[in-house]
PDB file of C-alpha atoms in Angstrom:
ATOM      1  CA  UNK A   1       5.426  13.957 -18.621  1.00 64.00           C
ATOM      2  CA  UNK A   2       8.805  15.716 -18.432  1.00 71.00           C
ATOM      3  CA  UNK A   3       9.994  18.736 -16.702  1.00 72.00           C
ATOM      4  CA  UNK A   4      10.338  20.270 -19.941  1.00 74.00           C
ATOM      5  CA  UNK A   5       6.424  20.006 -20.056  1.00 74.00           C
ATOM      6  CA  UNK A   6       6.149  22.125 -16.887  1.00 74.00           C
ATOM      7  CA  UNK A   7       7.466  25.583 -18.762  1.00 78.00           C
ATOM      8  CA  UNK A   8       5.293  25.151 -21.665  1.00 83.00           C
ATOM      9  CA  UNK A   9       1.793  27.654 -21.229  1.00 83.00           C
ATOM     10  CA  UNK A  10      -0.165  24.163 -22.307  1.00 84.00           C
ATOM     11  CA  UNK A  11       0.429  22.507 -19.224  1.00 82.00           C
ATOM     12  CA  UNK A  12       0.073  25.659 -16.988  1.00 83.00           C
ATOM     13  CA  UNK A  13      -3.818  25.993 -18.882  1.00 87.00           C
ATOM     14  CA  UNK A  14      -4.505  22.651 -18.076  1.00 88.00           C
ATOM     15  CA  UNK A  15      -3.691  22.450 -14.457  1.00 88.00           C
ATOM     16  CA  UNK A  16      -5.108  25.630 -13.707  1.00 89.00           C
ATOM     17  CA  UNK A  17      -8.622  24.371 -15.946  1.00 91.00           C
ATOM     18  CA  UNK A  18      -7.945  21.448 -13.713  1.00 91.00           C
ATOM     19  CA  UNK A  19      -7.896  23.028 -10.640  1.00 92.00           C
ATOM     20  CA  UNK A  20     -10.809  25.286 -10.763  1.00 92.00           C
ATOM     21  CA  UNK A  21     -12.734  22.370 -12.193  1.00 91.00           C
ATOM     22  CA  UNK A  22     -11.744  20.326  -8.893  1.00 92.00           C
ATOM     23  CA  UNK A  23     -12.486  23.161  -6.879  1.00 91.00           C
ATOM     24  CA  UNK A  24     -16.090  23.577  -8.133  1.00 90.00           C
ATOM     25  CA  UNK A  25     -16.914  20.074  -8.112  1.00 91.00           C
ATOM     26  CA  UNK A  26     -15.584  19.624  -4.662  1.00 91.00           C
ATOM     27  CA  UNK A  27     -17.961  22.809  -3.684  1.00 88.00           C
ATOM     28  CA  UNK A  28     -20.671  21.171  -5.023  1.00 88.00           C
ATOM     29  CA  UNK A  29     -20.108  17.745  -3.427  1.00 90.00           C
ATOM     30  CA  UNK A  30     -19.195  19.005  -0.076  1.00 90.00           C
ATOM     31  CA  UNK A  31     -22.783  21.141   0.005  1.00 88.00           C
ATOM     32  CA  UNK A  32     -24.142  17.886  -0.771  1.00 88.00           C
ATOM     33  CA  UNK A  33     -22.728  16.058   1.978  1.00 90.00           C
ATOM     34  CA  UNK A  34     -22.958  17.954   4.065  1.00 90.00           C
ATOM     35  CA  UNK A  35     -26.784  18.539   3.125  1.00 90.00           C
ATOM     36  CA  UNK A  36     -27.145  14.504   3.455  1.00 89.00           C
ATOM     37  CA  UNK A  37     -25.530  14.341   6.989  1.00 90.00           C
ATOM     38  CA  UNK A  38     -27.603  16.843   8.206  1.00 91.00           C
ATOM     39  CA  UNK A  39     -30.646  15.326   7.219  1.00 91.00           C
ATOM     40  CA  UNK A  40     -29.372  11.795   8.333  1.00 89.00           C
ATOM     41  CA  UNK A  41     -28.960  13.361  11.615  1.00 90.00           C
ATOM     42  CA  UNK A  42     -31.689  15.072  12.300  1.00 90.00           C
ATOM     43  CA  UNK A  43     -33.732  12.153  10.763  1.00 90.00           C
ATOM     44  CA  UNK A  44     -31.829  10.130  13.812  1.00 90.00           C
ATOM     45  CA  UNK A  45     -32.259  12.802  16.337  1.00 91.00           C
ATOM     46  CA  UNK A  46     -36.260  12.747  15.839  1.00 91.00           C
ATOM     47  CA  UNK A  47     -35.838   8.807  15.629  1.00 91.00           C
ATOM     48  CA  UNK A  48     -34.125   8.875  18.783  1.00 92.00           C
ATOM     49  CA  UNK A  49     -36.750  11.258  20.315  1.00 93.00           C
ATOM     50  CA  UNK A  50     -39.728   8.918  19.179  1.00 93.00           C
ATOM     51  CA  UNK A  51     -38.458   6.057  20.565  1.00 91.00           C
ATOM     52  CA  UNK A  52     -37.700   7.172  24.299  1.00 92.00           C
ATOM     53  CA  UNK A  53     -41.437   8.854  24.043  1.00 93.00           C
ATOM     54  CA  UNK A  54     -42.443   4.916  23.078  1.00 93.00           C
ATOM     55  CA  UNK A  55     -40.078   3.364  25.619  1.00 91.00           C
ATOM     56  CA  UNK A  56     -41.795   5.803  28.562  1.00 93.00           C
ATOM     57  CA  UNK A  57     -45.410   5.300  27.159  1.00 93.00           C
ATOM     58  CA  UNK A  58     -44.629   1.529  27.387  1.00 92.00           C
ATOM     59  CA  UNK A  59     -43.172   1.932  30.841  1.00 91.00           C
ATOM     60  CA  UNK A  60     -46.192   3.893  32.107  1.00 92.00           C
ATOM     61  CA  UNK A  61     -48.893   1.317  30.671  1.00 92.00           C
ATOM     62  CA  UNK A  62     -46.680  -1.533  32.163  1.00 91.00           C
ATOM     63  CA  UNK A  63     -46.764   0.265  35.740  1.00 90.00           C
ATOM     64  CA  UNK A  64     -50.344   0.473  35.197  1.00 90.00           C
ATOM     65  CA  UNK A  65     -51.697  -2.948  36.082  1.00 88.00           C
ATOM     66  CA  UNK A  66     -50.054  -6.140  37.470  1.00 90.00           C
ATOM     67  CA  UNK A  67     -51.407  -8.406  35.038  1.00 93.00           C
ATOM     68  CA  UNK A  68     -50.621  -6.000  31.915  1.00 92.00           C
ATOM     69  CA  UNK A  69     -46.903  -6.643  33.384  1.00 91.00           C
ATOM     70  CA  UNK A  70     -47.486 -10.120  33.083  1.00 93.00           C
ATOM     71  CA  UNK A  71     -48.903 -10.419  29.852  1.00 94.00           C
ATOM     72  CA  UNK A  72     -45.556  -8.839  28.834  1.00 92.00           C
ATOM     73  CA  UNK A  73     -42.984 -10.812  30.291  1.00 93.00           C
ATOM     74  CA  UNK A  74     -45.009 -14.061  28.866  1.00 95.00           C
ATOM     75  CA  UNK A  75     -44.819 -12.413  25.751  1.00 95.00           C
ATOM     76  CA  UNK A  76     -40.853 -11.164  26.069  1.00 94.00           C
ATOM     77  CA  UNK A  77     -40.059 -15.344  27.501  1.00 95.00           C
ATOM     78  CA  UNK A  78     -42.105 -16.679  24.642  1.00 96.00           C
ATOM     79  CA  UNK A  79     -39.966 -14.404  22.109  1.00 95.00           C
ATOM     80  CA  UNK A  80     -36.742 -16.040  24.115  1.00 95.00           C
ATOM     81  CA  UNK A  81     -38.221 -19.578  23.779  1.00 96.00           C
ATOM     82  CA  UNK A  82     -38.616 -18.523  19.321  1.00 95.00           C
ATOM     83  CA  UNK A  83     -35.105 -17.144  19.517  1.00 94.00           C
ATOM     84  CA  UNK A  84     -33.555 -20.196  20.890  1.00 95.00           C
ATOM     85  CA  UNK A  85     -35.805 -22.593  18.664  1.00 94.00           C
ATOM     86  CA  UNK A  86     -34.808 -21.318  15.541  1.00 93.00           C
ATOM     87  CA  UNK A  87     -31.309 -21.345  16.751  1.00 93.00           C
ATOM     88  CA  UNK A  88     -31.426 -24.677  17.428  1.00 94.00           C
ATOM     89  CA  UNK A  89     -33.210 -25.262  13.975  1.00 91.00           C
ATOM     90  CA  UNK A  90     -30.285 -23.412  12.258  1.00 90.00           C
ATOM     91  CA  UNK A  91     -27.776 -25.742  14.084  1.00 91.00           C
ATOM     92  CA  UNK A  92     -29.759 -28.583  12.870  1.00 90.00           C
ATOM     93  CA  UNK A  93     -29.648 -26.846   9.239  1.00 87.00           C
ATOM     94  CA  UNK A  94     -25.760 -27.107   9.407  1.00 88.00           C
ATOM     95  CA  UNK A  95     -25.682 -30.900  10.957  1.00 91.00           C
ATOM     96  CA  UNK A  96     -28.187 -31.898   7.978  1.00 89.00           C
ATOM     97  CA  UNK A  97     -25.831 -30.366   5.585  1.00 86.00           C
ATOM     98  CA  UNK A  98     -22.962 -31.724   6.987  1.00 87.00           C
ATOM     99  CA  UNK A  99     -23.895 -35.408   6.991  1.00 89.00           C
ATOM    100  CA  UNK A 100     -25.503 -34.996   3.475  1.00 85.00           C
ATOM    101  CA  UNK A 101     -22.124 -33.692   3.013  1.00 83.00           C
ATOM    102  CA  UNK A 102     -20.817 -36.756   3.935  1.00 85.00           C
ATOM    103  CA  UNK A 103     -22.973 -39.481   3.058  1.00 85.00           C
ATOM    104  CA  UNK A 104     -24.177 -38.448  -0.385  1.00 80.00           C
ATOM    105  CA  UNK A 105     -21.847 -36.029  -2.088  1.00 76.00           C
ATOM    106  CA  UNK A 106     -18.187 -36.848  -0.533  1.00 80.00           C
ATOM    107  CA  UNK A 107     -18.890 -40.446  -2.415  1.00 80.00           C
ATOM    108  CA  UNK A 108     -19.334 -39.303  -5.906  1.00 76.00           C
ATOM    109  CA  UNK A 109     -17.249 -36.096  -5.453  1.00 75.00           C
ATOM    110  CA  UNK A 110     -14.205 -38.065  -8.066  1.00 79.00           C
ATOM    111  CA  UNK A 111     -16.691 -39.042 -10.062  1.00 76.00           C
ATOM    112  CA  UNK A 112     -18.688 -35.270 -10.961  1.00 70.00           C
ATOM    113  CA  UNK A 113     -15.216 -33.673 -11.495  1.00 74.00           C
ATOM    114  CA  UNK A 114     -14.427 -36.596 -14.178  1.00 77.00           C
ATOM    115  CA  UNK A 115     -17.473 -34.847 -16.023  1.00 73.00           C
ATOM    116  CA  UNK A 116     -18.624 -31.862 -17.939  1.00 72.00           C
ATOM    117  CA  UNK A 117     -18.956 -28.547 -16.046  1.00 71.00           C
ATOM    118  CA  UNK A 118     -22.746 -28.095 -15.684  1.00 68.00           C
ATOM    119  CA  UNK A 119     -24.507 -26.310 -17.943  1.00 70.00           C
ATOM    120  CA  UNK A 120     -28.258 -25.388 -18.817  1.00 65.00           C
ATOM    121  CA  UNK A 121     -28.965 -28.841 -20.140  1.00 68.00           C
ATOM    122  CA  UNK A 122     -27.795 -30.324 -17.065  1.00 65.00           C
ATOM    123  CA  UNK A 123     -30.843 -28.585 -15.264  1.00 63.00           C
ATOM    124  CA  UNK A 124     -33.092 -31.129 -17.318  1.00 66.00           C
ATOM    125  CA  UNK A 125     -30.522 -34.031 -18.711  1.00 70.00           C
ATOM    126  CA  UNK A 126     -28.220 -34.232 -15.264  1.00 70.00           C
ATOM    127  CA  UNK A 127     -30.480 -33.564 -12.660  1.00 69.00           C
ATOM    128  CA  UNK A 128     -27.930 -35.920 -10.140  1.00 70.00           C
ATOM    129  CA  UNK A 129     -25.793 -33.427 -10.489  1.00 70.00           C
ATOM    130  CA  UNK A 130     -28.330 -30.303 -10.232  1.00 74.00           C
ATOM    131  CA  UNK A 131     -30.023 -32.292  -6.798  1.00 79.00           C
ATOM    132  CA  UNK A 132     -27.306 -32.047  -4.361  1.00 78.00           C
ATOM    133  CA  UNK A 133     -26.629 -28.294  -5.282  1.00 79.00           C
ATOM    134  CA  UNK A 134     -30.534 -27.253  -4.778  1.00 83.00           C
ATOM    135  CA  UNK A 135     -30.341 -29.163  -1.405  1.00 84.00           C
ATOM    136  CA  UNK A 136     -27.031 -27.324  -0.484  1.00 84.00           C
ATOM    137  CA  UNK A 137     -28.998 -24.203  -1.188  1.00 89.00           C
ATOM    138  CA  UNK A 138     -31.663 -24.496   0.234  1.00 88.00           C
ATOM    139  CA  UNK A 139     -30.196 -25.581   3.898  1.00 86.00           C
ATOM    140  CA  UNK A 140     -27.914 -22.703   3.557  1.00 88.00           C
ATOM    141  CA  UNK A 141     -31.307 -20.467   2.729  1.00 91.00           C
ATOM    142  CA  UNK A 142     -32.858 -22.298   5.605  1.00 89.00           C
ATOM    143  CA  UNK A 143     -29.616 -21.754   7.963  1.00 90.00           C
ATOM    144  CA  UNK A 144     -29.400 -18.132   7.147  1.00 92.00           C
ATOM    145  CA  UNK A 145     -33.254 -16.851   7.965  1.00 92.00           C
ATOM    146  CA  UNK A 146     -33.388 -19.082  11.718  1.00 92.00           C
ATOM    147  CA  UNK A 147     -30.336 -17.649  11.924  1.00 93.00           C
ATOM    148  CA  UNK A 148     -31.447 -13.926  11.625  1.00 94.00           C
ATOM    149  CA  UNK A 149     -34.664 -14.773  12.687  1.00 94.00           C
ATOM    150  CA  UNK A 150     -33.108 -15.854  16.294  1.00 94.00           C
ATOM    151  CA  UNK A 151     -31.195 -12.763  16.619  1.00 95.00           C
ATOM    152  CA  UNK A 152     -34.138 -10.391  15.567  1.00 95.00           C
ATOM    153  CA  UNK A 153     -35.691 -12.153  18.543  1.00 95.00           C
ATOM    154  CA  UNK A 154     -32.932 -12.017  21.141  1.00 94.00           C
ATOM    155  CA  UNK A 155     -32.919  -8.248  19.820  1.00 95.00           C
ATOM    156  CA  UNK A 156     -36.804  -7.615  20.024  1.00 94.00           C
ATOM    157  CA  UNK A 157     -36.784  -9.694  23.591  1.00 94.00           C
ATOM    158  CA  UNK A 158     -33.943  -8.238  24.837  1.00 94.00           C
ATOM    159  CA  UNK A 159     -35.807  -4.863  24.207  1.00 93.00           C
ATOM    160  CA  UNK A 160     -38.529  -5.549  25.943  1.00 93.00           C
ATOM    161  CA  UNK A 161     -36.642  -6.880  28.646  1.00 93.00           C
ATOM    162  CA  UNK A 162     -35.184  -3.632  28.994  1.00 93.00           C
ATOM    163  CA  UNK A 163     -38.819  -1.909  29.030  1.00 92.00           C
ATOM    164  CA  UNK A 164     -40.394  -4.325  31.839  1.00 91.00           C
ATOM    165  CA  UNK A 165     -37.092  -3.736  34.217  1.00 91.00           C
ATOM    166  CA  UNK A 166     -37.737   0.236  34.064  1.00 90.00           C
ATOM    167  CA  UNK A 167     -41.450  -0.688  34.778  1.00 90.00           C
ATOM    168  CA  UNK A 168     -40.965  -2.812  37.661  1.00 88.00           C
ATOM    169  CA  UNK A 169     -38.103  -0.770  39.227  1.00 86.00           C
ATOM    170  CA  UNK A 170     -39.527  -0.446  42.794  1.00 77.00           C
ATOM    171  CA  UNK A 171     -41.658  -2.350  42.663  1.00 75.00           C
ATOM    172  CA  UNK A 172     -40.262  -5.645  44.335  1.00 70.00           C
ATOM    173  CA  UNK A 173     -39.410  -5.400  47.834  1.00 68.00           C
ATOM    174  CA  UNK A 174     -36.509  -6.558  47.103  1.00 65.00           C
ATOM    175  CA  UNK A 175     -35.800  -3.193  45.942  1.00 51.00           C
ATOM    176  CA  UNK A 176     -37.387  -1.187  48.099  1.00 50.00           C
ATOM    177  CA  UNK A 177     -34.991  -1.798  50.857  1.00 54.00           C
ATOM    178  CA  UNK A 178     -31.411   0.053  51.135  1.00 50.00           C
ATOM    179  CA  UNK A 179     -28.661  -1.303  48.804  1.00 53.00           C
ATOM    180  CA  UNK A 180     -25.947  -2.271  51.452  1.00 50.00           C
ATOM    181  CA  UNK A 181     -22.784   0.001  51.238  1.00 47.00           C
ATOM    182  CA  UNK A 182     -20.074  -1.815  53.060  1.00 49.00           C
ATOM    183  CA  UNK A 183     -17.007  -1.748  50.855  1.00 51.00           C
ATOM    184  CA  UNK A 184     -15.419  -4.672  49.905  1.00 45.00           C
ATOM    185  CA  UNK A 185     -12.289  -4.957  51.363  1.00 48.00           C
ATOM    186  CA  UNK A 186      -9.125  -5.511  49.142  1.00 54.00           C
ATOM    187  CA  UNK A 187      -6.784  -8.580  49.764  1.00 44.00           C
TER     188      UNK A 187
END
């Protein structure tokens, strides 16, 4: 394009054809996304709304009996205990991998790039080749779901911890008694 272009009546058509196209299709897509984020947030609004009712109906039934109170901090420390296991089975995931790493595939590592790339008929004709990568894959796999499985349960756990505080708030004598308000003094 030239600035000789911008006197002819061609180019004038076309960028007004262009602009009211733009401007309807921009119309169109801002009523659209504007009808999505209203949606999303009143979908999140009455999310948010069901899940304070649930938070006080579980606060209520926890201040309703001692050993209901009980039974759900066993339950929260036994979600902990899960958490921390498959943690520690996802950090055992990695150290497998690494010292397969080391003692099987670091050996022959100059002698697979000597060879073919792998192919389909490796999957049935190479399968010391195929081995190592299904292991590889699979720890990784195993890694990955202990991984989000322990943070789904700190999550859950921490949830609940949050739950049984509001339950027991007042509950220990502890806090019962005055908070002392002496100020600290500044050095």
């Amino acid at each position: 394009m030239t600035l000789d272009d911008l006197t002819t009546p061609t180019w004038w058509l076309t960028a007004v054809i262009g602009a009211v196209v733009l401007k309807v299709i921009s119309d169109y897509t801002k009523t659209g996304i504007e009808k999505a984020l209203s949606k999303g947030l009143s979908a999140w609004s009455s999310r948010s709304k069901a899940s304070r009712a649930r938070f006080e109906a579980d606060v209520r039934h926890l201040r309703s009996s001692r050993e209901v109170r009980e039974i759900y901090f066993q339950r929260e420390m036994r979600i902990r205990s899960q958490s921390t296991f498959l943690l520690i089975i996802s950090v055992l995931s990695v150290a497998t991998l690494v010292l397969y790493y080391l003692f099987e595939l670091a050996p022959h590592l100059d002698d697979w790039k000597s060879r073919p790339p792998l192919g389909w008929s490796s999957l049935v004709h190479e399968v010391d080749r195929v081995w190592p990568l299904v292991v590889v894959i699979l720890y990784c796999v195993a890694m990955i779901v202990a991984m989000s499985g322990s943070v789904v349960a700190q999550i859950k756990a921490q949830s609940m911890s949050r739950t049984w505080l509001a339950a027991t708030k007042g509950l220990f004598p502890r806090d019962a008694e005055s908070e002392p308000t002496e100020e600290i003094p500044e050095v």
